[in-house]
Coordinates of C-alpha atoms in Angstrom, one line a residue:
Chain A
X293 CA -35.6 -69.0 30.0
X294 CA -35.2 -68.1 26.4
X295 CA -38.2 -65.8 26.3
X296 CA -35.9 -62.8 26.2
X297 CA -34.4 -63.8 22.9
X298 CA -37.7 -63.4 21.1
X299 CA -37.5 -59.6 21.7
X300 CA -34.4 -59.3 19.6
X301 CA -35.7 -57.9 16.3
X302 CA -34.0 -58.5 13.1
X303 CA -33.4 -55.2 11.4
X304 CA -34.5 -55.1 7.9
X305 CA -32.4 -52.2 6.9
X306 CA -29.2 -54.1 6.3
X307 CA -29.0 -55.1 2.7
X308 CA -27.3 -58.3 1.7
X309 CA -26.1 -58.1 -1.8
X310 CA -23.1 -59.0 -3.9
X311 CA -22.1 -59.9 -7.4
X312 CA -21.5 -63.3 -8.9
X313 CA -19.7 -63.3 -12.2
X314 CA -19.7 -66.4 -14.3
X315 CA -16.7 -66.3 -16.6
X316 CA -18.0 -68.5 -19.4
X317 CA -20.8 -66.0 -20.3
X318 CA -18.4 -63.1 -20.6
X319 CA -18.1 -63.3 -24.4
X320 CA -21.9 -63.0 -24.8
X321 CA -22.0 -60.3 -22.3
X322 CA -19.5 -58.1 -24.2
X323 CA -21.6 -58.5 -27.3
X324 CA -24.7 -57.5 -25.3
X325 CA -23.3 -54.4 -23.8
X326 CA -21.9 -53.3 -27.1
X327 CA -25.3 -53.2 -28.8
X328 CA -27.1 -52.1 -25.7
X329 CA -25.0 -49.0 -25.2
X330 CA -24.1 -48.0 -28.7
X331 CA -25.0 -44.6 -30.1
X332 CA -28.1 -44.1 -32.2
X333 CA -25.9 -43.2 -35.2
X334 CA -24.1 -46.5 -35.0
X335 CA -27.4 -48.4 -35.0
X336 CA -28.6 -46.5 -38.1
X337 CA -25.4 -47.0 -40.0
X338 CA -25.2 -50.7 -39.1
X339 CA -28.7 -51.3 -40.3
X340 CA -28.2 -49.3 -43.5
X341 CA -25.0 -51.1 -44.3
X342 CA -26.7 -54.4 -43.8
X343 CA -29.5 -53.5 -46.2
X344 CA -27.1 -52.2 -48.8
X345 CA -25.0 -55.3 -48.6
X346 CA -28.0 -57.5 -49.3
X347 CA -29.0 -55.4 -52.3
X348 CA -25.5 -55.9 -53.7
X349 CA -25.8 -59.6 -53.2
X350 CA -28.9 -59.7 -55.1
X351 CA -27.3 -57.9 -58.0
X352 CA -24.3 -60.2 -58.1
X353 CA -25.7 -63.5 -56.8
X354 CA -23.2 -65.8 -55.2
X355 CA -23.7 -68.7 -52.9
X356 CA -23.1 -67.3 -49.5
X357 CA -24.2 -68.6 -46.1
X358 CA -23.2 -65.6 -44.1
X359 CA -25.7 -63.3 -45.9
X360 CA -28.7 -65.1 -44.6
X361 CA -27.6 -64.8 -40.9
X362 CA -28.6 -61.1 -40.5
X363 CA -32.0 -61.1 -42.1
X364 CA -34.0 -57.9 -42.2
X365 CA -37.3 -57.0 -43.9
X366 CA -36.5 -53.4 -44.8
X367 CA -35.5 -54.1 -48.3
X368 CA -38.6 -56.1 -49.1
X369 CA -40.8 -53.4 -47.6
X370 CA -39.1 -50.7 -49.7
X371 CA -39.3 -52.8 -52.8
X372 CA -42.9 -53.8 -52.2
X373 CA -44.0 -50.2 -51.7
X374 CA -42.1 -49.0 -54.7
X375 CA -43.5 -51.7 -56.9
X376 CA -47.1 -51.1 -55.7
X377 CA -46.7 -47.4 -56.3
X378 CA -45.5 -48.0 -59.8
X379 CA -48.3 -50.4 -60.6
X380 CA -51.0 -47.8 -60.1
X381 CA -53.4 -47.1 -62.9
X382 CA -54.6 -43.6 -63.1
X383 CA -53.1 -40.7 -61.3
X384 CA -52.3 -40.9 -57.6
X385 CA -54.4 -37.9 -56.6
X386 CA -57.7 -38.6 -58.3
X387 CA -60.8 -39.7 -56.6
X388 CA -61.0 -43.1 -58.1
X389 CA -57.4 -43.9 -57.5
X390 CA -55.9 -47.3 -57.6
X391 CA -56.5 -48.1 -54.0
X392 CA -57.5 -51.7 -54.3
X393 CA -54.6 -52.3 -56.7
X394 CA -52.1 -51.0 -54.2
X395 CA -53.4 -53.3 -51.5
X396 CA -53.6 -56.1 -54.0
X397 CA -49.9 -55.9 -54.9
X398 CA -49.0 -55.8 -51.2
X399 CA -51.2 -58.8 -50.4
X400 CA -49.8 -60.8 -53.4
X401 CA -46.2 -60.2 -52.5
X402 CA -46.4 -60.8 -48.8
X403 CA -49.0 -63.6 -48.9
X404 CA -47.1 -65.3 -51.7
X405 CA -43.8 -65.1 -49.8
X406 CA -45.3 -66.5 -46.7
X407 CA -46.8 -69.4 -48.6
X408 CA -43.5 -70.2 -50.2
X409 CA -41.8 -70.1 -46.9
X410 CA -44.4 -72.4 -45.3
X411 CA -44.0 -74.8 -48.3
X412 CA -40.2 -75.0 -47.9
X413 CA -40.5 -75.5 -44.2
X414 CA -43.0 -78.3 -44.7
X415 CA -40.6 -79.9 -47.2
X416 CA -38.0 -80.1 -44.4
X417 CA -35.8 -77.2 -45.2
X418 CA -33.6 -75.9 -42.5
X419 CA -34.0 -72.2 -43.2
X420 CA -35.9 -70.1 -40.7
X421 CA -39.1 -68.3 -41.5
X422 CA -37.8 -64.8 -41.6
X423 CA -34.7 -65.7 -43.5
X424 CA -36.8 -67.1 -46.3
X425 CA -39.0 -64.0 -46.3
X426 CA -36.0 -61.8 -46.5
X427 CA -34.5 -63.6 -49.5
X428 CA -37.7 -63.7 -51.4
X429 CA -38.3 -60.0 -50.7
X430 CA -34.9 -58.9 -51.7
X431 CA -35.0 -60.9 -54.9
X432 CA -37.9 -58.7 -56.1
X433 CA -35.3 -56.1 -56.9
X434 CA -34.7 -57.1 -60.5
X435 CA -38.4 -57.1 -61.2
X436 CA -38.7 -53.6 -59.6
X437 CA -36.0 -52.5 -62.0
X438 CA -38.0 -54.1 -64.8
X439 CA -41.1 -52.2 -63.8
X440 CA -39.2 -48.9 -63.8
X441 CA -37.8 -49.7 -67.3
X442 CA -41.3 -50.7 -68.5
X443 CA -42.8 -47.5 -67.3
X444 CA -40.2 -45.5 -69.1
X445 CA -40.7 -47.5 -72.3
X446 CA -44.4 -47.0 -72.1
X447 CA -43.9 -43.2 -72.3
X448 CA -42.9 -43.8 -76.0
X449 CA -45.6 -44.6 -78.6
X450 CA -47.3 -48.0 -78.2
X451 CA -46.8 -50.7 -80.7
X452 CA -45.3 -54.2 -81.2
X453 CA -41.7 -53.0 -80.7
X454 CA -42.7 -51.4 -77.4
X455 CA -44.2 -54.7 -76.4
X456 CA -41.2 -56.7 -77.5
X457 CA -38.8 -54.5 -75.6
X458 CA -40.9 -54.8 -72.4
X459 CA -41.2 -58.6 -72.9
X460 CA -37.4 -59.0 -73.3
X461 CA -36.7 -56.8 -70.2
X462 CA -39.2 -58.6 -68.0
X463 CA -38.0 -62.1 -69.1
X464 CA -34.4 -61.2 -68.3
X465 CA -35.2 -59.7 -64.9
X466 CA -37.5 -62.7 -64.1
X467 CA -34.6 -65.1 -64.9
X468 CA -32.3 -62.9 -62.7
X469 CA -34.7 -63.1 -59.8
X470 CA -35.0 -66.8 -60.0
X471 CA -31.3 -67.3 -60.2
X472 CA -30.7 -65.0 -57.2
X473 CA -33.3 -66.6 -55.0
X474 CA -32.4 -70.2 -55.8
X475 CA -28.7 -69.4 -55.1
X476 CA -29.8 -68.9 -51.5
X477 CA -32.8 -71.1 -51.1
X478 CA -31.9 -74.3 -52.9
X479 CA -29.1 -75.1 -50.5
X480 CA -31.3 -75.3 -47.6
X481 CA -33.3 -78.2 -49.0
X482 CA -32.5 -81.9 -49.1
X483 CA -31.2 -82.8 -52.6
X484 CA -34.3 -84.7 -53.8
X485 CA -36.6 -81.9 -52.9
X486 CA -34.9 -79.0 -54.6
X487 CA -37.4 -78.9 -57.5
X488 CA -40.4 -79.1 -55.2
X489 CA -39.1 -76.1 -53.2
X490 CA -38.1 -74.1 -56.2
X491 CA -41.2 -74.3 -58.4
X492 CA -43.4 -72.1 -56.0
X493 CA -40.7 -69.4 -56.2
X494 CA -40.9 -69.7 -60.0
X495 CA -44.7 -69.3 -59.8
X496 CA -44.4 -66.3 -57.4
X497 CA -42.1 -64.4 -59.6
X498 CA -44.1 -65.3 -62.7
X499 CA -47.2 -63.8 -61.2
X500 CA -45.3 -60.6 -60.4
X501 CA -43.8 -60.5 -63.9
X502 CA -47.2 -61.0 -65.4
X503 CA -48.5 -58.0 -63.5
X504 CA -45.6 -55.9 -64.7
X505 CA -45.9 -57.0 -68.3
X506 CA -49.7 -56.5 -68.6
X507 CA -49.6 -53.1 -66.9
X508 CA -51.0 -50.2 -69.0
X509 CA -51.4 -46.7 -67.5
X510 CA -54.9 -45.8 -68.6
Chain B
X357 CA -30.1 -64.1 36.3
X358 CA -27.7 -63.2 33.5
X359 CA -30.5 -63.7 31.0
X360 CA -32.7 -61.4 33.0
X361 CA -30.1 -58.7 33.0
X362 CA -29.6 -58.9 29.3
X363 CA -33.4 -58.9 28.8
X364 CA -33.7 -55.7 30.9
X365 CA -30.8 -54.0 29.0
X366 CA -32.3 -55.0 25.7
X367 CA -35.7 -53.7 26.8
X368 CA -34.2 -50.4 27.7
X369 CA -32.2 -50.2 24.5
X370 CA -35.4 -50.9 22.6
X371 CA -37.3 -48.3 24.4
X372 CA -34.7 -45.7 23.8
X373 CA -34.4 -46.8 20.3
X374 CA -38.1 -46.5 19.9
X375 CA -38.1 -43.0 21.2
X376 CA -35.1 -42.2 19.1
X377 CA -36.9 -43.7 16.1
X378 CA -39.8 -41.4 16.7
X379 CA -37.6 -38.4 16.8
X380 CA -35.6 -39.7 13.8
X381 CA -38.8 -40.2 11.8
X382 CA -39.7 -36.6 12.2
X383 CA -36.5 -34.8 11.8
X384 CA -34.3 -37.0 9.7
X385 CA -36.9 -37.9 7.1
X386 CA -35.3 -36.0 4.3
X387 CA -31.9 -37.3 5.1
X388 CA -33.1 -40.8 5.1
X389 CA -34.6 -40.5 1.7
X390 CA -31.3 -39.3 0.2
X391 CA -29.4 -42.2 1.5
X392 CA -31.6 -44.9 -0.1
X393 CA -29.5 -47.3 -2.3
X394 CA -31.2 -46.9 -5.7
X395 CA -32.7 -43.5 -6.2
X396 CA -35.4 -43.6 -8.9
X397 CA -35.3 -40.2 -10.6
X398 CA -38.4 -38.8 -12.0
X399 CA -36.9 -36.6 -14.6
X400 CA -36.7 -37.4 -18.2
X401 CA -33.2 -38.2 -19.3
X402 CA -33.8 -38.7 -23.0
X403 CA -36.4 -36.2 -24.1
X404 CA -35.7 -36.7 -27.8
X405 CA -36.1 -40.5 -27.6
X406 CA -39.3 -40.1 -25.5
X407 CA -40.7 -37.7 -28.0
X408 CA -40.0 -40.0 -31.0
X409 CA -41.3 -43.0 -29.1
X410 CA -44.7 -41.5 -28.9
X411 CA -44.6 -39.4 -32.1
X412 CA -44.5 -42.1 -34.7
X413 CA -47.2 -44.2 -33.0
X414 CA -49.6 -41.4 -32.2
X415 CA -49.2 -39.8 -35.7
X416 CA -49.8 -43.2 -37.4
X417 CA -53.1 -43.5 -35.4
X418 CA -54.0 -39.9 -36.1
X419 CA -53.4 -40.2 -39.8
X420 CA -55.5 -43.4 -39.9
X421 CA -58.4 -41.7 -38.2
X422 CA -58.2 -38.4 -40.1
X423 CA -57.2 -39.6 -43.5
X424 CA -60.7 -39.2 -45.0
X425 CA -60.6 -35.5 -44.0
X426 CA -57.1 -34.6 -45.1
X427 CA -56.6 -36.2 -48.4
X428 CA -58.9 -37.8 -51.0
X429 CA -56.1 -40.2 -52.0
X430 CA -56.2 -43.5 -50.3
X431 CA -52.8 -44.4 -51.5
X432 CA -51.1 -41.4 -50.0
X433 CA -52.6 -42.2 -46.6
X434 CA -51.7 -45.8 -46.9
X435 CA -48.1 -45.2 -47.8
X436 CA -47.8 -42.6 -45.0
X437 CA -49.2 -44.9 -42.4
X438 CA -46.9 -47.7 -43.6
X439 CA -43.9 -45.5 -43.4
X440 CA -44.8 -44.3 -40.0
X441 CA -45.4 -47.8 -38.7
X442 CA -42.1 -49.0 -40.0
X443 CA -40.2 -46.0 -38.5
X444 CA -42.0 -46.6 -35.3
X445 CA -41.1 -50.3 -35.2
X446 CA -37.4 -49.6 -35.9
X447 CA -37.2 -46.7 -33.5
X448 CA -38.9 -48.5 -30.6
X449 CA -37.0 -51.8 -31.2
X450 CA -33.5 -50.4 -31.6
X451 CA -33.4 -47.0 -30.0
X452 CA -36.0 -46.0 -27.5
X453 CA -36.2 -49.3 -25.7
X454 CA -32.5 -49.4 -24.8
X455 CA -32.3 -45.7 -24.0
X456 CA -35.4 -45.4 -21.9
X457 CA -35.7 -48.7 -20.1
X458 CA -32.4 -50.6 -21.0
X459 CA -34.1 -53.5 -22.7
X460 CA -33.4 -55.0 -26.1
X461 CA -34.5 -58.0 -28.1
X462 CA -33.4 -59.4 -31.4
X463 CA -33.0 -62.5 -33.5
X464 CA -29.7 -64.3 -33.8
X465 CA -29.0 -67.1 -36.3
X466 CA -26.1 -69.4 -35.5
X467 CA -24.0 -71.5 -37.7
X468 CA -26.5 -74.4 -37.9
X469 CA -29.1 -72.1 -39.3
X470 CA -31.3 -72.2 -36.2
X471 CA -32.7 -69.0 -35.1
X472 CA -32.6 -67.8 -31.5
X473 CA -34.6 -65.0 -30.0
X474 CA -32.4 -63.0 -27.6
X475 CA -34.0 -60.9 -24.9
X476 CA -31.6 -58.8 -22.9
X477 CA -31.8 -56.2 -20.2
X478 CA -29.3 -53.9 -18.8
X479 CA -28.3 -55.1 -15.3
X480 CA -28.7 -52.5 -12.6
X481 CA -25.3 -51.1 -12.2
X482 CA -24.2 -48.8 -9.3
X483 CA -23.4 -46.1 -11.8
X484 CA -25.8 -43.3 -11.5
X485 CA -26.1 -42.5 -15.2
X486 CA -27.6 -45.8 -16.2
X487 CA -30.5 -46.2 -13.8
X488 CA -34.0 -46.2 -15.3
X489 CA -36.0 -43.1 -14.5
X490 CA -39.5 -43.6 -13.5
X491 CA -41.1 -41.0 -15.8
X492 CA -39.4 -42.4 -18.8
X493 CA -40.4 -45.9 -17.9
X494 CA -44.0 -44.9 -17.5
X495 CA -44.0 -43.1 -20.8
X496 CA -42.4 -46.1 -22.5
X497 CA -44.8 -48.7 -21.2
X498 CA -47.8 -46.5 -21.7
X499 CA -47.0 -45.9 -25.3
X500 CA -46.1 -49.5 -25.8
X501 CA -49.3 -51.0 -24.5
X502 CA -51.9 -48.4 -25.5
X503 CA -51.2 -48.3 -29.2
X504 CA -51.5 -52.0 -30.1
X505 CA -54.7 -52.1 -28.2
X506 CA -56.0 -49.3 -30.3
X507 CA -54.9 -51.0 -33.5
X508 CA -56.8 -54.2 -32.5
X509 CA -59.9 -52.1 -31.9
X510 CA -59.4 -50.5 -35.4
X511 CA -59.0 -54.0 -36.9
X512 CA -62.3 -55.1 -35.5
X513 CA -64.1 -51.9 -36.6
X514 CA -62.6 -52.2 -40.1
X515 CA -63.7 -55.9 -40.3
X516 CA -67.3 -55.3 -39.1
X517 CA -67.9 -52.1 -41.0
X518 CA -66.7 -53.8 -44.2
X519 CA -64.0 -51.2 -44.9
X520 CA -61.8 -54.0 -46.1
X521 CA -59.3 -51.9 -48.0
X522 CA -57.9 -50.6 -44.8
X523 CA -57.6 -54.1 -43.3
X524 CA -54.1 -54.6 -44.7
X525 CA -52.7 -51.5 -43.1
X526 CA -54.5 -52.2 -39.8
X527 CA -53.2 -55.7 -39.7
X528 CA -49.7 -54.4 -40.3
X529 CA -50.1 -52.0 -37.4
X530 CA -51.3 -54.8 -35.1
X531 CA -48.5 -57.1 -36.1
X532 CA -45.6 -54.6 -35.9
X533 CA -46.7 -53.0 -32.6
X534 CA -47.8 -56.3 -31.1
X535 CA -44.3 -57.7 -31.9
X536 CA -42.6 -54.9 -30.1
X537 CA -44.9 -55.3 -27.1
X538 CA -44.3 -59.0 -26.9
X539 CA -40.6 -58.6 -27.3
X540 CA -40.3 -56.1 -24.5
X541 CA -42.6 -58.0 -22.1
X542 CA -40.4 -61.0 -22.6
X543 CA -37.3 -58.9 -21.9
X544 CA -38.8 -57.5 -18.7
X545 CA -40.0 -60.9 -17.5
X546 CA -36.7 -62.5 -18.3
X547 CA -34.7 -59.9 -16.5
X548 CA -36.0 -60.9 -13.2
X549 CA -33.8 -64.0 -13.6
X550 CA -36.5 -66.4 -12.6
X551 CA -40.0 -65.7 -11.6
X552 CA -40.2 -68.6 -9.3
X553 CA -37.0 -67.8 -7.4
X554 CA -38.1 -64.2 -7.0
X555 CA -41.5 -65.4 -5.8
X556 CA -39.9 -67.7 -3.2
X557 CA -37.5 -65.1 -1.9
X558 CA -40.4 -62.6 -1.6
X559 CA -42.5 -65.2 0.2
X560 CA -39.6 -66.1 2.5
X561 CA -39.1 -62.5 3.5
X562 CA -42.8 -62.1 4.2
X563 CA -42.8 -65.2 6.2
X564 CA -39.8 -64.1 8.3
X565 CA -41.4 -60.7 8.9
X566 CA -44.6 -62.3 9.9
X567 CA -43.0 -64.7 12.5
X568 CA -40.8 -62.0 14.1
X569 CA -43.7 -59.6 14.1
X570 CA -45.9 -62.1 15.8
X571 CA -43.3 -62.8 18.4
X572 CA -42.9 -59.1 19.1
X573 CA -46.5 -58.5 19.6
X574 CA -47.2 -61.6 21.7

């Protein structure tokens, strides 16, 4: 009796669609569409301003939590490449150029920063991995300035005065780096662990300062 | 008796419909294609973005392969490759992804200091200007997948042929391009709202088609 009903075919051409909007997510959605559809120039300017702001914060260290929110690794990359280029022995275009030294500086900086980050995370700090890398990388800025000054001073004639000037500059910039980085990093540690978290930072910047101080362009 | 009349009428309607469909399939083929709900264009809407998406990646690989021929300075090659890899990472993450396929991923740190990785995709809007074109999508995914695979091959070749000085650059290439690949794959997978719900809806449709198809043929 109902055999005829089986011949009625359901057409598959009729689409069934609609939209369900959930009001509580609307704030996040506005933020999404603003960065998804912004122009390329806006993106570039936004990132450049963020990098510039962080450089200013390193030069004038203040305790600030908002700085760490937008981490980026552009500053550390630029500083690392600049430092590695300046730490070359010999000329850049020769056959026996300082290839291994370039890679060595790179490896020391990045491997050292990763080790310090792991150390602070293992000690129970509530800072994220990339934030810590960002802070450590940006605080190399004073030491890069020290390297620049040392290279300029080395153009003059060598002697004990030369060495004293370089030593003074490197010590001042080393202290500046330590102050800048601990202003950001120490707060993220529990109070009885602050020294344990800070001493690897001290060691890291000490190694870089030593490389800068003992540099001689032969 | 009433059922029988309906059955006969339906049968006739189906026969005429079938014959009409035959005619329709031949003559109105082009018209049907124009009226599909989401036309996938195959022209390239953002030629500059597509060019730069491939340019940085391919030129980094070319410089790595040909550096021995072009310049005797290891450092110049290394710095060039590093700069190209960084520009490529930034361009693919911030610009070409959202212009070509409407996907974006980033890291967001909230007030508690916890980091969240956000993967977003542009929802398919009925506006014509924002649909994803197939050619661009193909270019994007091809460039995104092929290059990290090449860098992994370079990493193994550098490791086994003991050209360790290149290892730092190659590892950087693998990490940066692998990160973009991973981020965009997660955007793509996450945009289908839920893999399981999509799978069940697909299976349900198939099941329905099977049962009605079986009933029609029996």
